[in-house]
mmCIF file of N, CA and C in Angstrom:
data_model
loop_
_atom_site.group_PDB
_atom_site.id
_atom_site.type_symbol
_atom_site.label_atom_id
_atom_site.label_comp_id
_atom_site.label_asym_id
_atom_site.label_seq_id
_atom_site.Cartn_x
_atom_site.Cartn_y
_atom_site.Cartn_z
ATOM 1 N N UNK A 1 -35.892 -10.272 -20.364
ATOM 2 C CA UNK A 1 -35.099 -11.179 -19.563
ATOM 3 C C UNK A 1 -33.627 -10.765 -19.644
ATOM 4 N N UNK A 2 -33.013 -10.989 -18.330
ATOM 5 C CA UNK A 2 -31.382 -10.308 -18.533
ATOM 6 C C UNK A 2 -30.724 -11.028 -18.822
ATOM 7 N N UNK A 3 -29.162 -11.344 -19.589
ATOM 8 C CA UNK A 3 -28.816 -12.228 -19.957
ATOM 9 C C UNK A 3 -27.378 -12.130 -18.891
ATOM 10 N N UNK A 4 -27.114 -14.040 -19.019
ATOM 11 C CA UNK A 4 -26.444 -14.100 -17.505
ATOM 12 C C UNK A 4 -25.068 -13.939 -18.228
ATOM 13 N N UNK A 5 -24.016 -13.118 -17.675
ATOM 14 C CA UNK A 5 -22.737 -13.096 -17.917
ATOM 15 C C UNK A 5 -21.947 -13.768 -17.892
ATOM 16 N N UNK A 6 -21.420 -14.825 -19.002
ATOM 17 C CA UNK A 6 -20.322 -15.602 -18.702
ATOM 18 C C UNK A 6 -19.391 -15.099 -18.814
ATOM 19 N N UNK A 7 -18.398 -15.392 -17.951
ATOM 20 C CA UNK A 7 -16.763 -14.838 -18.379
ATOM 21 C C UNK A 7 -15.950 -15.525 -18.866
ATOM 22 N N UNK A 8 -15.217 -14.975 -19.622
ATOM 23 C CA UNK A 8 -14.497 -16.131 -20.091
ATOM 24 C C UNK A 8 -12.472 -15.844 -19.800
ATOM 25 N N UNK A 9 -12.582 -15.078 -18.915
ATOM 26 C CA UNK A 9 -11.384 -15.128 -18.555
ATOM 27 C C UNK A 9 -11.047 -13.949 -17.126
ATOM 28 N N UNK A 10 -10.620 -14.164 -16.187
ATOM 29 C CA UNK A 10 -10.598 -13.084 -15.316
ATOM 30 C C UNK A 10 -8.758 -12.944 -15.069
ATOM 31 N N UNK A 11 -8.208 -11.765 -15.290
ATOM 32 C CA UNK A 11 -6.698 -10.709 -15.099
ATOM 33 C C UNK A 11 -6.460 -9.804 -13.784
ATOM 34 N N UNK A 12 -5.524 -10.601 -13.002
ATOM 35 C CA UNK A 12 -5.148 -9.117 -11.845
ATOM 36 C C UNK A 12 -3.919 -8.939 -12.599
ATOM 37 N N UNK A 13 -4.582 -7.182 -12.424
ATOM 38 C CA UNK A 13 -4.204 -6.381 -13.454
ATOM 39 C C UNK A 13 -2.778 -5.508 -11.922
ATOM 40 N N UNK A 14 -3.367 -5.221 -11.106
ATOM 41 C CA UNK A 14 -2.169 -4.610 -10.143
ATOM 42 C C UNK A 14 -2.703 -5.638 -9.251
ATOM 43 N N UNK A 15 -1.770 -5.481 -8.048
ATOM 44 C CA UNK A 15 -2.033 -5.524 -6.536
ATOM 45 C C UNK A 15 -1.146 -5.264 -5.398
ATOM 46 N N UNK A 16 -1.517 -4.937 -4.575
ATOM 47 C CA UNK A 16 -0.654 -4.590 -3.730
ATOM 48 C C UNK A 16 -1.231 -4.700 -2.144
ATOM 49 N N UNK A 17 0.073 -4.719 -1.373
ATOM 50 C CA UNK A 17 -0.655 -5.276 -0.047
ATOM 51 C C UNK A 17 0.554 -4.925 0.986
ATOM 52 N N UNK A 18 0.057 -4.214 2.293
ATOM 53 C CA UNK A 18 0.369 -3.548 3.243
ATOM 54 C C UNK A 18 -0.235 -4.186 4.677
ATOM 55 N N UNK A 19 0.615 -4.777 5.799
ATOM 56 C CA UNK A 19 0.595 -5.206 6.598
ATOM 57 C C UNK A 19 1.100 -4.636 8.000
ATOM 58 N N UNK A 20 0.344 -4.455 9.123
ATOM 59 C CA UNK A 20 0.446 -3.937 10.377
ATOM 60 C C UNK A 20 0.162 -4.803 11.246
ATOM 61 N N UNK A 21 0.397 -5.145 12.109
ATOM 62 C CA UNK A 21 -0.064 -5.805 13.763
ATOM 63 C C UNK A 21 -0.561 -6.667 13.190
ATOM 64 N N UNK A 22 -2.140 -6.427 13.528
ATOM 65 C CA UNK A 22 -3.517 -7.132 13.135
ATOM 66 C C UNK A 22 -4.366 -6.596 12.089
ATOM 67 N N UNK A 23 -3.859 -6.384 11.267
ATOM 68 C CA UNK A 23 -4.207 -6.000 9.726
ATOM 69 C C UNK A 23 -3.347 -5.861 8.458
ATOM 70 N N UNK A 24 -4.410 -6.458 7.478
ATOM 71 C CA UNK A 24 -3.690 -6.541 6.609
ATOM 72 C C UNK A 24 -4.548 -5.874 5.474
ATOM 73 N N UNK A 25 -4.134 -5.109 4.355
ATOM 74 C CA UNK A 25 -4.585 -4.506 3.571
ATOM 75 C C UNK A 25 -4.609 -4.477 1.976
ATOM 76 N N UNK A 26 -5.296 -4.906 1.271
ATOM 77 C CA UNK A 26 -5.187 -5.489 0.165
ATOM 78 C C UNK A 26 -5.795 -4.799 -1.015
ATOM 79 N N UNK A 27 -5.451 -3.996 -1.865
ATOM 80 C CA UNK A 27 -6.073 -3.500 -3.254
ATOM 81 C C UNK A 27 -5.198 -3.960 -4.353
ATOM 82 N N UNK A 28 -6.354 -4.288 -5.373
ATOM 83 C CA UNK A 28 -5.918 -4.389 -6.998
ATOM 84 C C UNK A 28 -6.846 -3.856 -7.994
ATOM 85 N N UNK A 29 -6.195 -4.300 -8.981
ATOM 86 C CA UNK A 29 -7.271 -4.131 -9.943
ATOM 87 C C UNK A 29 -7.534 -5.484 -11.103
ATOM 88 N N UNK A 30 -8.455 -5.832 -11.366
ATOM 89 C CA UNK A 30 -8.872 -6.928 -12.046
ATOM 90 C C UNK A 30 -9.588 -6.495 -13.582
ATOM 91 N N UNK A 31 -9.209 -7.666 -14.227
ATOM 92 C CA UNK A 31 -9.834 -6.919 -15.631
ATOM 93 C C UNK A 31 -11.033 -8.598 -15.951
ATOM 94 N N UNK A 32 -12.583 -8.051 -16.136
ATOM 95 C CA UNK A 32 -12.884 -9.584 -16.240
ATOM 96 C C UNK A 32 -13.515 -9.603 -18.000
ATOM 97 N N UNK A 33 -13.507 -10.148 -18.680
ATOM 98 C CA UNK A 33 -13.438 -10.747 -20.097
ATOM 99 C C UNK A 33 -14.707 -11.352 -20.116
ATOM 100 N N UNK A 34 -15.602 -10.656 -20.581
ATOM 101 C CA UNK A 34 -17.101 -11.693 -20.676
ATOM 102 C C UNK A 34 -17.165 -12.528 -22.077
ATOM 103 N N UNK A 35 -17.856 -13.346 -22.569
ATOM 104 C CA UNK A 35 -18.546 -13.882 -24.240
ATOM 105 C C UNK A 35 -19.570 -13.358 -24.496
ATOM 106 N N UNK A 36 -19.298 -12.851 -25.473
ATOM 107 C CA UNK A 36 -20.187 -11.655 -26.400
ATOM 108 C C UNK A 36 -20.691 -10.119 -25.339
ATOM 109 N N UNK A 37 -19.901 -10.464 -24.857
ATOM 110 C CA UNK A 37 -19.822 -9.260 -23.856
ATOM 111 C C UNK A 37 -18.735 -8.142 -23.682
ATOM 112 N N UNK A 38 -19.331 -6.552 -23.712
ATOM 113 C CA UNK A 38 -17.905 -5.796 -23.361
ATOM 114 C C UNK A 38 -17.228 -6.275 -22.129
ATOM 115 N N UNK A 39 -15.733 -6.320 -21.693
ATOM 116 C CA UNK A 39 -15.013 -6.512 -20.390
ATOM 117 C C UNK A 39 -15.021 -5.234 -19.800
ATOM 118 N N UNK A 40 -14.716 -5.487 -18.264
ATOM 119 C CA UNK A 40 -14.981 -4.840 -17.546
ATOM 120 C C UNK A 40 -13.377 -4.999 -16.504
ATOM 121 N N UNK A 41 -13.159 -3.707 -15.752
ATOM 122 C CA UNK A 41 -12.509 -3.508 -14.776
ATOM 123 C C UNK A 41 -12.628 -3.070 -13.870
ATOM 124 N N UNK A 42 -12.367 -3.869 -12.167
ATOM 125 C CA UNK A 42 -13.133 -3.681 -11.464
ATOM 126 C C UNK A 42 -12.098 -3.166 -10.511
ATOM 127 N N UNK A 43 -12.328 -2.468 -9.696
ATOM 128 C CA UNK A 43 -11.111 -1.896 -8.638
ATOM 129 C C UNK A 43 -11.828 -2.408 -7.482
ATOM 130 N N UNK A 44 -10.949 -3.090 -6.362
ATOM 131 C CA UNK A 44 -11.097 -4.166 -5.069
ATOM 132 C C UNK A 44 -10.451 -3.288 -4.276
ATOM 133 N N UNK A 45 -10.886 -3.662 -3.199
ATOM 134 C CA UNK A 45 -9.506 -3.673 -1.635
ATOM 135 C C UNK A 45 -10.215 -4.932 -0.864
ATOM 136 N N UNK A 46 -9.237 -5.234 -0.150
ATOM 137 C CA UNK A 46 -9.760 -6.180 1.343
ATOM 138 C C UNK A 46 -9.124 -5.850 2.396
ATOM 139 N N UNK A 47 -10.009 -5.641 3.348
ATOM 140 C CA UNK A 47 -9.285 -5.206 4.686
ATOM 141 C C UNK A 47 -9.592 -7.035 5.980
ATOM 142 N N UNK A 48 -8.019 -7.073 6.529
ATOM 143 C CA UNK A 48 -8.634 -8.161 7.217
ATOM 144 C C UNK A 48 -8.054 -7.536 8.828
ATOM 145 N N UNK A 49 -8.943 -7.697 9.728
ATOM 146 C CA UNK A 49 -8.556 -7.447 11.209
ATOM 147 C C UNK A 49 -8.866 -8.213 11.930
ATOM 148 N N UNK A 50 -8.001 -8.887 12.764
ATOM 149 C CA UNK A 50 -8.021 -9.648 13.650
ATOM 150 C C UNK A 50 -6.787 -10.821 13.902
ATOM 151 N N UNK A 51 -7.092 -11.934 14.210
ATOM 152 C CA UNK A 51 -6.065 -13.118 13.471
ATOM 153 C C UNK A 51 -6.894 -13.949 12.550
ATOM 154 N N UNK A 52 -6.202 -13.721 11.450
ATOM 155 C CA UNK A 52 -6.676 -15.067 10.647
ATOM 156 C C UNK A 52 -7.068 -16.016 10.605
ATOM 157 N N UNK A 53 -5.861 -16.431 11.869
ATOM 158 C CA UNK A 53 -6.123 -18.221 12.440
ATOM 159 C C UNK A 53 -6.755 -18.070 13.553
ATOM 160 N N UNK A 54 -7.737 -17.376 13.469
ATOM 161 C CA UNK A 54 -8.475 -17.501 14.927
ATOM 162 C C UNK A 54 -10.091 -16.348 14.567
ATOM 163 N N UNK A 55 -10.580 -15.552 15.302
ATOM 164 C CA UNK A 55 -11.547 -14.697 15.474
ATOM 165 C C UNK A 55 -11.183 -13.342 14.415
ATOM 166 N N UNK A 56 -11.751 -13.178 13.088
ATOM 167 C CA UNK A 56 -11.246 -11.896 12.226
ATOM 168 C C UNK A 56 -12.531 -11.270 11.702
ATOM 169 N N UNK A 57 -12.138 -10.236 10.964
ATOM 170 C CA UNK A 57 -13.156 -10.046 10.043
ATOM 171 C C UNK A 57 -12.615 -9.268 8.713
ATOM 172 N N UNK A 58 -13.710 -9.627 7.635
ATOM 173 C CA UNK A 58 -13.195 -9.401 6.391
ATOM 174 C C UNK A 58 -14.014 -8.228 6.011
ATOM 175 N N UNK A 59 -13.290 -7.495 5.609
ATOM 176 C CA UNK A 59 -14.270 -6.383 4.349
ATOM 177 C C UNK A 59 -13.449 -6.216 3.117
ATOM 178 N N UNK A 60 -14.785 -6.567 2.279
ATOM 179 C CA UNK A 60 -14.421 -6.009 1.066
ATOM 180 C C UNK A 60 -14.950 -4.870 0.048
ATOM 181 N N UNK A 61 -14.374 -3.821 -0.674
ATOM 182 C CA UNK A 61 -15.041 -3.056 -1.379
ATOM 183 C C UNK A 61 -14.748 -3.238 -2.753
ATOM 184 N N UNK A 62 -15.900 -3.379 -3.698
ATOM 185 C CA UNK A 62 -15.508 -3.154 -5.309
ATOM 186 C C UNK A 62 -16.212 -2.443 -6.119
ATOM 187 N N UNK A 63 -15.114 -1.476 -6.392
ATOM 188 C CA UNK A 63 -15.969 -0.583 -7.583
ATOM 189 C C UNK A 63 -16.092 -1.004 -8.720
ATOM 190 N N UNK A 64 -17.097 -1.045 -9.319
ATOM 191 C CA UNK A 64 -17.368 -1.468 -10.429
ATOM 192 C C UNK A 64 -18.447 0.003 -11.228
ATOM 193 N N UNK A 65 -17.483 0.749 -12.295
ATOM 194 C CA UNK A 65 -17.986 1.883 -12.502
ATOM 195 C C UNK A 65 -18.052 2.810 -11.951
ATOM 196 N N UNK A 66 -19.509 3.249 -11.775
ATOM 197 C CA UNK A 66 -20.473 4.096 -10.688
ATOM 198 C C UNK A 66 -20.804 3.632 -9.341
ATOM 199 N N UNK A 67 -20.511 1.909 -9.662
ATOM 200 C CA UNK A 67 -21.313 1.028 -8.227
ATOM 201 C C UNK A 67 -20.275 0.648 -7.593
ATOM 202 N N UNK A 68 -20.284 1.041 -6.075
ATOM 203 C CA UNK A 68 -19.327 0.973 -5.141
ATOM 204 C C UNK A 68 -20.297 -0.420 -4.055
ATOM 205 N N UNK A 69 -19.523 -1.498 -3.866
ATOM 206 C CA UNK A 69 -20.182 -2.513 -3.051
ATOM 207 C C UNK A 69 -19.645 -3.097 -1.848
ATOM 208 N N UNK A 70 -19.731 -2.649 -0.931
ATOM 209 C CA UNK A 70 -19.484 -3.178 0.828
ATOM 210 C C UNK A 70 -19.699 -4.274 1.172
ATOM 211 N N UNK A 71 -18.596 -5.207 1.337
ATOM 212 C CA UNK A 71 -19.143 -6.338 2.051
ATOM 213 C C UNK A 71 -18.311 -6.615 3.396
ATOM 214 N N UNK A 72 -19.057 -6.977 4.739
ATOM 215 C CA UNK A 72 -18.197 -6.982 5.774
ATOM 216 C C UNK A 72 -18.849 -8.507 6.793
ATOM 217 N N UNK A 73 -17.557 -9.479 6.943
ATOM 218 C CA UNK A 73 -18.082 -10.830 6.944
ATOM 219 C C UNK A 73 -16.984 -11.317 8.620
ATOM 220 N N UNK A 74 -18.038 -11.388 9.727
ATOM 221 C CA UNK A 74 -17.109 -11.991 10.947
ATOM 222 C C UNK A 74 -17.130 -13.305 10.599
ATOM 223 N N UNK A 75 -15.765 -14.115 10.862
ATOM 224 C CA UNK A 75 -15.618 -14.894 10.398
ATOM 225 C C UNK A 75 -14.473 -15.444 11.723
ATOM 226 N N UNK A 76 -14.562 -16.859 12.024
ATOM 227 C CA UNK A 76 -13.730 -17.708 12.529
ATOM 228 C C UNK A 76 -12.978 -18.823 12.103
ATOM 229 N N UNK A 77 -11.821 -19.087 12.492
ATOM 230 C CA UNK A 77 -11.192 -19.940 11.542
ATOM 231 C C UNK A 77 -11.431 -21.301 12.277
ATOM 232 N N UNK A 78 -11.107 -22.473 11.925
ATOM 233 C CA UNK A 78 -11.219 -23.552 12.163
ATOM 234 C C UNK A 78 -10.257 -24.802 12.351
ATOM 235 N N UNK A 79 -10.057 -24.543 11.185
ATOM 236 C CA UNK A 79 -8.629 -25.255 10.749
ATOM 237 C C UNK A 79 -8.445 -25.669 9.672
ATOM 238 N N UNK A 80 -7.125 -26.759 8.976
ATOM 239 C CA UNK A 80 -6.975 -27.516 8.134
ATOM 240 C C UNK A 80 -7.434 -28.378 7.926
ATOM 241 N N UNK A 81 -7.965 -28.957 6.920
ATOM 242 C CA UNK A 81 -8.757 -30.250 6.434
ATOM 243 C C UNK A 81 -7.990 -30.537 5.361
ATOM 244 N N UNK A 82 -7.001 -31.321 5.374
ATOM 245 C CA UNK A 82 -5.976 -31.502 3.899
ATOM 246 C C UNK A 82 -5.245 -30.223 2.906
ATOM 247 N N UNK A 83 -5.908 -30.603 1.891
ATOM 248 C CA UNK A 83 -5.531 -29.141 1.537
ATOM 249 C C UNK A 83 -6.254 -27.782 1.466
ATOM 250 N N UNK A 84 -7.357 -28.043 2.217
ATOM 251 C CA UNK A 84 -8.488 -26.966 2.591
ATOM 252 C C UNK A 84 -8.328 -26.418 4.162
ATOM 253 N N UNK A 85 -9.016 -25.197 4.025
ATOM 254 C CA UNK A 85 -9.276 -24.742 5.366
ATOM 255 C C UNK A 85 -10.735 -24.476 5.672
ATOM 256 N N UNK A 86 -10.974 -24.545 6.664
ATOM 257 C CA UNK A 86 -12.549 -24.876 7.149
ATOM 258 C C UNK A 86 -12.376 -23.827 7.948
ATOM 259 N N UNK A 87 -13.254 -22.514 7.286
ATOM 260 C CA UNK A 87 -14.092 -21.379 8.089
ATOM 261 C C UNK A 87 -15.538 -21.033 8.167
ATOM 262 N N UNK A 88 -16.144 -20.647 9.541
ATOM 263 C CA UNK A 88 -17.666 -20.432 10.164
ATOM 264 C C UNK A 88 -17.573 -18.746 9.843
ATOM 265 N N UNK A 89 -18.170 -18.684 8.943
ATOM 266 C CA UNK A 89 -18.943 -17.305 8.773
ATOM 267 C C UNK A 89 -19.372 -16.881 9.810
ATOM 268 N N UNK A 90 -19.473 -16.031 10.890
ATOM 269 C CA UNK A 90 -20.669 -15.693 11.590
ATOM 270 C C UNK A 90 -21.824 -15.117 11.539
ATOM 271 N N UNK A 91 -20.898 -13.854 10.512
ATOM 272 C CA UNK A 91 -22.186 -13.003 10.022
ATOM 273 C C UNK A 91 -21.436 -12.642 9.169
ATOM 274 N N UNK A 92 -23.083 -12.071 8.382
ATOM 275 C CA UNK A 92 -22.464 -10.967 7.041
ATOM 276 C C UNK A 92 -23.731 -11.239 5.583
ATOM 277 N N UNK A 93 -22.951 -10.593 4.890
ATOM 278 C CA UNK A 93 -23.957 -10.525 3.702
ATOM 279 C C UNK A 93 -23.193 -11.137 2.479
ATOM 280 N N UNK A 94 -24.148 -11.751 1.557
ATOM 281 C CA UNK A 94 -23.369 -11.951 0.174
ATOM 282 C C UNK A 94 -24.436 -11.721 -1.028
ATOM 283 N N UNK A 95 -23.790 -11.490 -2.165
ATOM 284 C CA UNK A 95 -24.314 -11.072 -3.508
ATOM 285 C C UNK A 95 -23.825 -9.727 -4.039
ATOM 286 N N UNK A 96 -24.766 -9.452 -4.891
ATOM 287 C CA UNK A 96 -24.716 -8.102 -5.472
ATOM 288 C C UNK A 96 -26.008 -8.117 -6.131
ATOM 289 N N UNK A 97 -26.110 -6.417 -5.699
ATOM 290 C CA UNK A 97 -27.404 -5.563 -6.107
ATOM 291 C C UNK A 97 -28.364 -5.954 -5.343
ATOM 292 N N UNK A 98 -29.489 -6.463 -5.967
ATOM 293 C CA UNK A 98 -30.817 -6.503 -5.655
ATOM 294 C C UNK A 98 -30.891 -8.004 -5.102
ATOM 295 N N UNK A 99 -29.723 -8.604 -5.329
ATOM 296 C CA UNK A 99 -29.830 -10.805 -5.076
ATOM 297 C C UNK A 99 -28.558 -11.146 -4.315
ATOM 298 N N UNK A 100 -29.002 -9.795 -2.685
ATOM 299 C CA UNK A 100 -28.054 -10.619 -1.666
ATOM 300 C C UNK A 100 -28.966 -11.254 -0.796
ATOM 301 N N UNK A 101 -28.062 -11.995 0.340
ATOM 302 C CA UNK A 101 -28.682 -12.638 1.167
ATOM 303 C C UNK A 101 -27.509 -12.780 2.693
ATOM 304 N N UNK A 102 -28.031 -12.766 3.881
ATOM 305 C CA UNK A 102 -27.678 -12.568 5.122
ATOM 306 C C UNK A 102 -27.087 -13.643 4.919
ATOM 307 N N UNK A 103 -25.516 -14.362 5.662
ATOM 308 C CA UNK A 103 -25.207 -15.634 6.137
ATOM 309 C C UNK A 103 -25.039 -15.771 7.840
ATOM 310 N N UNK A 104 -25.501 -16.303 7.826
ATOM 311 C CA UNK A 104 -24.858 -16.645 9.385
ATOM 312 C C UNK A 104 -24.738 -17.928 9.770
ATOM 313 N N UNK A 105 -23.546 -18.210 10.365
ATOM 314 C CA UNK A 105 -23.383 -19.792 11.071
ATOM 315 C C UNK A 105 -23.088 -20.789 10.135
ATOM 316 N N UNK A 106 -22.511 -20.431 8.675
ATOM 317 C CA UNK A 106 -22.071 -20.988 7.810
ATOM 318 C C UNK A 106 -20.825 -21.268 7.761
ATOM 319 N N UNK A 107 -20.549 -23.356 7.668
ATOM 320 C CA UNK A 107 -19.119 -23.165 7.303
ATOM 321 C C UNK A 107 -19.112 -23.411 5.823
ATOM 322 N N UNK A 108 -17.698 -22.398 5.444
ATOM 323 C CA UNK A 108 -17.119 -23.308 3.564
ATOM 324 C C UNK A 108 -15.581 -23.610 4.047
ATOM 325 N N UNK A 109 -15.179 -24.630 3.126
ATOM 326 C CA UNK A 109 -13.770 -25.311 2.700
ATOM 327 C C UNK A 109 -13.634 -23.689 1.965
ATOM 328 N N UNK A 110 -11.779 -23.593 1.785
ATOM 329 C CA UNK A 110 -11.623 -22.609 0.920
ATOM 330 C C UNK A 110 -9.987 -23.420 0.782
ATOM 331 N N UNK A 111 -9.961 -23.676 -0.897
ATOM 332 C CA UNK A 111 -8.619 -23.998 -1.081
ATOM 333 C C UNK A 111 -7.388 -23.662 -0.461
ATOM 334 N N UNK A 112 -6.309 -23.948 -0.181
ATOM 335 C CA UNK A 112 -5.125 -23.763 0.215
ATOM 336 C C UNK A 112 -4.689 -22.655 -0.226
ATOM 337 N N UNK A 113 -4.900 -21.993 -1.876
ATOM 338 C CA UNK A 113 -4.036 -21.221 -2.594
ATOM 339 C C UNK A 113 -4.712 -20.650 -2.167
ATOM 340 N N UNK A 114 -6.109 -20.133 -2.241
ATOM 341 C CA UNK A 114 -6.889 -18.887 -2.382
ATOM 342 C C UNK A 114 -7.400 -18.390 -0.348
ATOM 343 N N UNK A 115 -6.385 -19.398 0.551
ATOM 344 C CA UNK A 115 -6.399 -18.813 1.811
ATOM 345 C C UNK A 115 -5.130 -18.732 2.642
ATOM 346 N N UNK A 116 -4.548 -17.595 2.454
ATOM 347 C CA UNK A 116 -3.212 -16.784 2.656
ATOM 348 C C UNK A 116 -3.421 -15.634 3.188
ATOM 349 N N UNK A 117 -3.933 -15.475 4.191
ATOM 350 C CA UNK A 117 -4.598 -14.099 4.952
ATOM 351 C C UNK A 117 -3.559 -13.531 4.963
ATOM 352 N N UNK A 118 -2.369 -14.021 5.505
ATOM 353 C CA UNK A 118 -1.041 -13.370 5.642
ATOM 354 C C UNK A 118 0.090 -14.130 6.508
ATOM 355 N N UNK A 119 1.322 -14.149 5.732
ATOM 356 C CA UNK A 119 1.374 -12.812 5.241
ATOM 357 C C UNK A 119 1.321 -13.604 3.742
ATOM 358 N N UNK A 120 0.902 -13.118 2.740
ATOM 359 C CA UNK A 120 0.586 -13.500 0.848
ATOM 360 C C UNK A 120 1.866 -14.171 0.552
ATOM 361 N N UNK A 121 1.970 -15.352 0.450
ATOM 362 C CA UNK A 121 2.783 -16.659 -0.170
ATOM 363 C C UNK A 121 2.865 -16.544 -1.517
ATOM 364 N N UNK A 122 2.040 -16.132 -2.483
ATOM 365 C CA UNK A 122 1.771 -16.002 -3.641
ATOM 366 C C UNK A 122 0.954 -14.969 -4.174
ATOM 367 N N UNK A 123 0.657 -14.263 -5.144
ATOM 368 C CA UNK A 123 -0.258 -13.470 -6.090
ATOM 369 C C UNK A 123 -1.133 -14.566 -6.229
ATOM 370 N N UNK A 124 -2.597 -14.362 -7.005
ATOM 371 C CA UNK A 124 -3.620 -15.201 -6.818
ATOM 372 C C UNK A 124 -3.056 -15.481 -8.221
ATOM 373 N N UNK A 125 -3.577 -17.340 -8.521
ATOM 374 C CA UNK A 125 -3.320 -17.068 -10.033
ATOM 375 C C UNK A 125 -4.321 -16.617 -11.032
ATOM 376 N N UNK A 126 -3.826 -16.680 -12.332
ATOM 377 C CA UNK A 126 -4.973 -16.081 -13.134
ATOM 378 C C UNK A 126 -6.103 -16.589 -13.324
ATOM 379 N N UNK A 127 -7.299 -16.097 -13.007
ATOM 380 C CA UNK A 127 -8.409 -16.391 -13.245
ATOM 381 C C UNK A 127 -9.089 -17.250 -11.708
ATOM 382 N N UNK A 128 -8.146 -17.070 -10.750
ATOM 383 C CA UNK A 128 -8.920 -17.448 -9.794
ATOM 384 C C UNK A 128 -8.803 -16.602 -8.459
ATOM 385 N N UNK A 129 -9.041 -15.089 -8.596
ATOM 386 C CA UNK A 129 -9.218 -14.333 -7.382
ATOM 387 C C UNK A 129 -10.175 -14.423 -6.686
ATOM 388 N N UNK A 130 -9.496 -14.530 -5.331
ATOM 389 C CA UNK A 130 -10.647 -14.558 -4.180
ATOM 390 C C UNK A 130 -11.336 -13.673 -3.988
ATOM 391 N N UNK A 131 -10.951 -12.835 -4.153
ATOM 392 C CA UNK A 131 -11.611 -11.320 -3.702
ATOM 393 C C UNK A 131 -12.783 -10.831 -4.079
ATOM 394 N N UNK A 132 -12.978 -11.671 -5.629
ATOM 395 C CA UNK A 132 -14.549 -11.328 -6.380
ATOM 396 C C UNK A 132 -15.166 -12.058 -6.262
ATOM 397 N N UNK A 133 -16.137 -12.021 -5.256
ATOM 398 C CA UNK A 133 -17.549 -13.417 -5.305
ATOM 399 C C UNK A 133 -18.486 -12.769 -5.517
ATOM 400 N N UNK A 134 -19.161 -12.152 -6.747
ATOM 401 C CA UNK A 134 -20.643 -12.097 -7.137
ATOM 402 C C UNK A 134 -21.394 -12.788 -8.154
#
């Protein structure tokens, strides 16, 4: 049986971010801290094209080691809901390895801080980057 990884602390370690027209371009590096576990550092980018506040799409890549992971998500925006924003997935994939799964036609809330398509208001704070969802 595999044992599930808790973390117990996640570090952006760099980042940096480059903006054109209708894109915006995003790499760092993250350091994540498991319990009773070696830590790990993972190298990201996010590419976003389109408008944010309207019809976009997201890709993200993270190396982790040897394992390089693609994720590419059309996505529409919606709007504000207080201090959330309400976006419809259209398509795309989520997970890692062997325990992804297709989304489509999904909406999520996504906090205020952690949705700044552009141009970046803030660095993410510690321990809560958007960029890593597995």
């Amino acid at each position: 049986m595999t044992q599930s990884l808790k973390p117990k602390s996640i570090k952006l370690l760099h980042y940096e971010e480059k903006k054109d027209n209708k894109q915006v371009f995003r790499q760092g590096v993250t350091l994540i801290e498991y319990e009773g576990q070696p830590s790990k550092i993972i190298q990201w980018s996010q590419l976003i094209e389109g408008d944010p506040f309207g019809d976009h799409e997201i890709t993200y890549r993270i190396n982790n080691g040897s394992e390089s992971i693609l994720r590419s998500f059309k996505v529409k925006y919606i709007g504000k809901e207080g201090d959330k924003h309400r976006i419809l997935i259209k398509e795309g994939v989520s997970g890692c390895g062997t325990k992804t799964k297709r989304i489509e036609n999904k909406e999520v809330l996504i906090p205020d801080k952690l949705y700044q398509p552009y141009p970046l208001q803030q660095k993410s704070e510690e321990g809560k980057d958007p960029g890593l969802c597995c």
